[in-house]
mmCIF file of C-alpha atoms in Angstrom:
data_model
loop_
_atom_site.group_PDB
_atom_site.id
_atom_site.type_symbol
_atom_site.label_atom_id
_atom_site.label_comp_id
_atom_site.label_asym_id
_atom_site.label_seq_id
_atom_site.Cartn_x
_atom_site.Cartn_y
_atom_site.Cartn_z
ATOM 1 C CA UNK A 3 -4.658 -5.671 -20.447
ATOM 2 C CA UNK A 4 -3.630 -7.185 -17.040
ATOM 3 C CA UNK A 5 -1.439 -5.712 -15.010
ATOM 4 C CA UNK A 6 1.820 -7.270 -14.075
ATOM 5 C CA UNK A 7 1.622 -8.275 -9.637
ATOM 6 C CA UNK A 8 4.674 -6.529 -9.059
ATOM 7 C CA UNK A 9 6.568 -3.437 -9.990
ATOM 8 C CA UNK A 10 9.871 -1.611 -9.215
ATOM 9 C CA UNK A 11 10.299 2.133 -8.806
ATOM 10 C CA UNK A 12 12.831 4.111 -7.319
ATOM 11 C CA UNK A 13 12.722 7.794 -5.088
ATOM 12 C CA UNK A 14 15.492 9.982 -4.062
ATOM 13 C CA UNK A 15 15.841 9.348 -0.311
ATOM 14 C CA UNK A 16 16.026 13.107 1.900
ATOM 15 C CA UNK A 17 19.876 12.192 2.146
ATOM 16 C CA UNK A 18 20.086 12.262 -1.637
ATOM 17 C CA UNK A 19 20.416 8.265 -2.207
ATOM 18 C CA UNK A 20 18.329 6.280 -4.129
ATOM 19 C CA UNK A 21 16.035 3.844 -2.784
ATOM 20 C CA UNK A 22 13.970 0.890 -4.785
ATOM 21 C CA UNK A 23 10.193 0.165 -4.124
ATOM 22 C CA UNK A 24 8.285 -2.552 -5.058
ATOM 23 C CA UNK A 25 4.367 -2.647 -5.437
ATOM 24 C CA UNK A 26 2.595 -5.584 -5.464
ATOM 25 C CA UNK A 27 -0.800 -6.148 -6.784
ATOM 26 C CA UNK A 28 -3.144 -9.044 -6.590
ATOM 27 C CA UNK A 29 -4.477 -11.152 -9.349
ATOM 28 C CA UNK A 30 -7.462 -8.368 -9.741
ATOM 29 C CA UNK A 31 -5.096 -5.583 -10.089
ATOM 30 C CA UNK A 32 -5.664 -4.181 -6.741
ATOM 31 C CA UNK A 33 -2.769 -2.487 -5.129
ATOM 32 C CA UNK A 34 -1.797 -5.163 -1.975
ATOM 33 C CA UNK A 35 1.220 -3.378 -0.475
ATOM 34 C CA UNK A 36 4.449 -1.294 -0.988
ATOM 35 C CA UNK A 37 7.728 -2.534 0.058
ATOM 36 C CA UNK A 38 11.129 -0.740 0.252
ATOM 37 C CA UNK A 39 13.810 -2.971 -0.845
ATOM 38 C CA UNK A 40 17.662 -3.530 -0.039
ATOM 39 C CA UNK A 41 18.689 -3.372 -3.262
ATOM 40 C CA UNK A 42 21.021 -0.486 -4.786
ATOM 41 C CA UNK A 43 20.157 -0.932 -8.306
ATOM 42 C CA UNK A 44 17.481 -1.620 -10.513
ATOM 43 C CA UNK A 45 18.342 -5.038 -11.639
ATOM 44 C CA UNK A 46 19.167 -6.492 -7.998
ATOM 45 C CA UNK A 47 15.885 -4.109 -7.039
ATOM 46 C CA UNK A 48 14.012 -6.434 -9.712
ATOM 47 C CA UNK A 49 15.381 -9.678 -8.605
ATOM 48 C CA UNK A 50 14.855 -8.868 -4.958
ATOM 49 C CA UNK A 51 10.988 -8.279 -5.943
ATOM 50 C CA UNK A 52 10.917 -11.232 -7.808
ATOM 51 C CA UNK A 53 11.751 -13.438 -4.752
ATOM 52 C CA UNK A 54 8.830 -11.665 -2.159
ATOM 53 C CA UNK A 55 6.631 -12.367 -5.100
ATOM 54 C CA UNK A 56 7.441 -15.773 -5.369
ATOM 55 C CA UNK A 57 7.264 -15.724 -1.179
ATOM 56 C CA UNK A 58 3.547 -14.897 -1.407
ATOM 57 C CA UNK A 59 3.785 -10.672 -1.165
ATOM 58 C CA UNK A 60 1.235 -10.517 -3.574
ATOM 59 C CA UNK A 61 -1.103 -13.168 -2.239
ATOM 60 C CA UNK A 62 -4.913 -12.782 -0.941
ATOM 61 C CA UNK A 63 -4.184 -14.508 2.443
ATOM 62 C CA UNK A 64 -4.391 -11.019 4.116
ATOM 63 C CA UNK A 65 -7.083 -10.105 1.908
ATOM 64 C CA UNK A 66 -9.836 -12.446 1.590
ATOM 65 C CA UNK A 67 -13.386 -11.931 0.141
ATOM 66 C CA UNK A 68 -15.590 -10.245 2.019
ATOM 67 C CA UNK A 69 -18.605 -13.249 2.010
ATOM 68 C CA UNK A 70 -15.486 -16.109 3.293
ATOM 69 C CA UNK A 71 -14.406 -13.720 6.043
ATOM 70 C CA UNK A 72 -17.670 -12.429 7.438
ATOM 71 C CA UNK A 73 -18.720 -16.370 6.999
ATOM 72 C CA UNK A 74 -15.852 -17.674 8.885
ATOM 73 C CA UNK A 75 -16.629 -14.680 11.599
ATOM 74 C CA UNK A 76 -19.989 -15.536 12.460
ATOM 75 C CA UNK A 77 -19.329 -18.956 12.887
ATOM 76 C CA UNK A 78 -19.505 -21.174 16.755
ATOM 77 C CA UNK A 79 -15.836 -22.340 16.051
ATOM 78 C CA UNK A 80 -14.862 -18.665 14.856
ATOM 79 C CA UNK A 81 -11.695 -16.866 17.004
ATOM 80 C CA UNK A 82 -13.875 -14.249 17.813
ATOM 81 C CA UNK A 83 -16.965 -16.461 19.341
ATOM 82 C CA UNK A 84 -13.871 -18.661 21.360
ATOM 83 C CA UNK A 85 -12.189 -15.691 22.395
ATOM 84 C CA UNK A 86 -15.666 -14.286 23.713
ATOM 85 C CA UNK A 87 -16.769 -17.069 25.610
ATOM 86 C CA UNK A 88 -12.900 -17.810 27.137
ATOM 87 C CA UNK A 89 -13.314 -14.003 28.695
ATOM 88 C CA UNK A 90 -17.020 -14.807 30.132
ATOM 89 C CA UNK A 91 -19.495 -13.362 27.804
ATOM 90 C CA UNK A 92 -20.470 -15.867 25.318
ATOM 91 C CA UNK A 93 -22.168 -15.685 22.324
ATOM 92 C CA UNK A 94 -25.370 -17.434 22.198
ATOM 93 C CA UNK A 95 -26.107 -19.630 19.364
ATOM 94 C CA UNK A 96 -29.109 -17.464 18.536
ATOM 95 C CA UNK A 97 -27.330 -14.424 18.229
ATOM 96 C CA UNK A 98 -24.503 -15.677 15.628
ATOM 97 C CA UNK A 99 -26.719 -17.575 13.405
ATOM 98 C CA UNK A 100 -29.098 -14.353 13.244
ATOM 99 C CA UNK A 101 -25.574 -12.657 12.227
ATOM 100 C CA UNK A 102 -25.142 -15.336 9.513
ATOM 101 C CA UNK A 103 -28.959 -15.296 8.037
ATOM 102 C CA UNK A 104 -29.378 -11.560 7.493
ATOM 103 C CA UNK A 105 -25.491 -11.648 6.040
ATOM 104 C CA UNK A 106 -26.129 -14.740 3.559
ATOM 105 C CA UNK A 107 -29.955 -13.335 2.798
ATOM 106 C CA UNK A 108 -29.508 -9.579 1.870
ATOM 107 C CA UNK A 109 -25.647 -8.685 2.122
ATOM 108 C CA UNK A 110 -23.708 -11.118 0.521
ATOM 109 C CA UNK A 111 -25.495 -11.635 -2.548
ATOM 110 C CA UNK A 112 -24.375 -8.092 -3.244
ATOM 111 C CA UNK A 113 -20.610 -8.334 -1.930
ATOM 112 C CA UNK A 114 -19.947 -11.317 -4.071
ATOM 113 C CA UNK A 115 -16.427 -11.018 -5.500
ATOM 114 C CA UNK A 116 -15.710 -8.564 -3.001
ATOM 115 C CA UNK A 117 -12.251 -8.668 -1.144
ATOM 116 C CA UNK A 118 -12.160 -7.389 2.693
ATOM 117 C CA UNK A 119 -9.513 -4.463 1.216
ATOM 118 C CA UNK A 120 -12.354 -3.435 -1.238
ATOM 119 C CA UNK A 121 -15.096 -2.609 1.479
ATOM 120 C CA UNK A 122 -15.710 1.072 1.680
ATOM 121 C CA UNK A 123 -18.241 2.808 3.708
ATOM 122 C CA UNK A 124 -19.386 4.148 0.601
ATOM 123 C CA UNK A 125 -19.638 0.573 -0.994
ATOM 124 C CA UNK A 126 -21.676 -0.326 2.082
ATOM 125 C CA UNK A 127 -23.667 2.817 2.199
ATOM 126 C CA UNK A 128 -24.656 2.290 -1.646
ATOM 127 C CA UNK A 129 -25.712 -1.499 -0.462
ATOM 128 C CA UNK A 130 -28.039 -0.144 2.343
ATOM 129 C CA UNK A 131 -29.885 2.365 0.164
ATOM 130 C CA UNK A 132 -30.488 -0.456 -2.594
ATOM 131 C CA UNK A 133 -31.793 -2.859 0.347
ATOM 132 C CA UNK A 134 -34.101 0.082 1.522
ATOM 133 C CA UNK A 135 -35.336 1.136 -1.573
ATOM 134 C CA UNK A 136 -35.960 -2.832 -1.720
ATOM 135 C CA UNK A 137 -38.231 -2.861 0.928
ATOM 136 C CA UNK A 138 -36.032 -4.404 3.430
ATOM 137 C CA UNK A 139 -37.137 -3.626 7.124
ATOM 138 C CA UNK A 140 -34.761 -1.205 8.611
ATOM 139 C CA UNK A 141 -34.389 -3.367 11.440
ATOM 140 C CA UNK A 142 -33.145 -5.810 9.665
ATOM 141 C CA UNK A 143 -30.769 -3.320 7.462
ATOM 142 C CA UNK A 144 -29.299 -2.098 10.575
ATOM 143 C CA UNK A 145 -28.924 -6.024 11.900
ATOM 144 C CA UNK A 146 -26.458 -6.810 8.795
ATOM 145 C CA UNK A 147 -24.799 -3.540 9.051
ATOM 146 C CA UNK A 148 -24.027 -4.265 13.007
ATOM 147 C CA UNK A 149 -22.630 -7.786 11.609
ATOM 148 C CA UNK A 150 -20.579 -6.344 8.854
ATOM 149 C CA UNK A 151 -19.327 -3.469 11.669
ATOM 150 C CA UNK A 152 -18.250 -6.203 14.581
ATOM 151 C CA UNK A 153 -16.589 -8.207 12.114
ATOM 152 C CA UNK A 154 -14.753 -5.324 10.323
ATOM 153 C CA UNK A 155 -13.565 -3.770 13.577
ATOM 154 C CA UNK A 156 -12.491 -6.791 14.809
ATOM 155 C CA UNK A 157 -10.132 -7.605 11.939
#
C-alpha cells in the first residue's frame, strides 16, 4: 500500500498550545522533510499542507539519485570543476574522467535507484566489501570511494 506524500500531525507546544506539522514524503515513501505550519486547526493545518505539496515540498529536486548527481559532479562543466579552476587549482581532464570511469564501472551499477538522501556509510561500506570480495583492486576501491567522498562533502 503506498503511502500518502504528505501528512498532518499536531504536538502540544512547551506553552501549552497546539501546533500542526506536516511530513512530506517522496514518491518512494521516503521521509523528505517536516514542516511546522501556521495553521490553528486541523482542517486549515490540512489545507495549508495541501498547498506546499502542490508548491513542490515533496519533490526530488533536493534529492536526486545518487548515479545523476555524482554524474553531473564529475563532469568539465560541473560547479564544482568551474568553481575549482576560477580559485586557481584546476582540475585536469584526466583526473575527472578517472572520477567518472571507476564511478560508472563498479559503483553505480550498484547505486542504481539510489537517491543522494539514501546513501549511508553503511550502504557504501556494504558496496566496498562486495567489490572486494569481487576482486576489485583496492586501489581502485579506494579511487571510487574518494569520488563518492568529494562529491558527498561537497553537496
Amino acid at each position: 500500500m503506498a503511502r500518502s506524500p504528505v501528512s498532518v500531525f499536531s504536538r502540544l507546544s512547551t506553552d501549552g498550545t497546539r501546533r500542526f506539522y506536516a511530513r512530506f514524503r517522496d514518491e518512494e515513501g521516503v521521509l523528505v522533510s517536516t514542516r511546522r505550519l501556521k495553521a490553528t486547526t486541523r482542517a486549515k493545518a490540512a489545507l495549508e499542507a495541501a498547498g506546499l505539496l502542490d508548491e513542490g515540498a515533496a519533490s526530488g529536486a533536493d534529492n536526486p539519485l545518487v548515479s545523476d548527481f555524482l554524474l553531473g559532479f564529475w563532469s568539465p562543466t560541473s560547479l564544482y570543476a568551474r568553481g575549482r579552476a576560477l580559485r586557481g587549482h584546476p582540475l585536469s581532464v584526466r583526473y575527472v574522467d578517472e572520477n567518472r570511469r571507476v564511478l560508472v564501472k563498479h559503483f553505480l551499477p550498484r547505486l542504481e535507484g539510489v537517491r543522494l538522501r539514501r546513501l549511508t556509510a553503511a550502504r557504501l561500506e556494504r558496496l566496498l566489501v562486495q567489490l572486494a570480495e569481487e576482486g576489485v583492486p583496492p586501489r581502485t576501491i579506494n579511487y571510487g570511494l574518494q569520488a563518492v567522498r568529494v562529491a558527498v562533502a561537497w553537496s
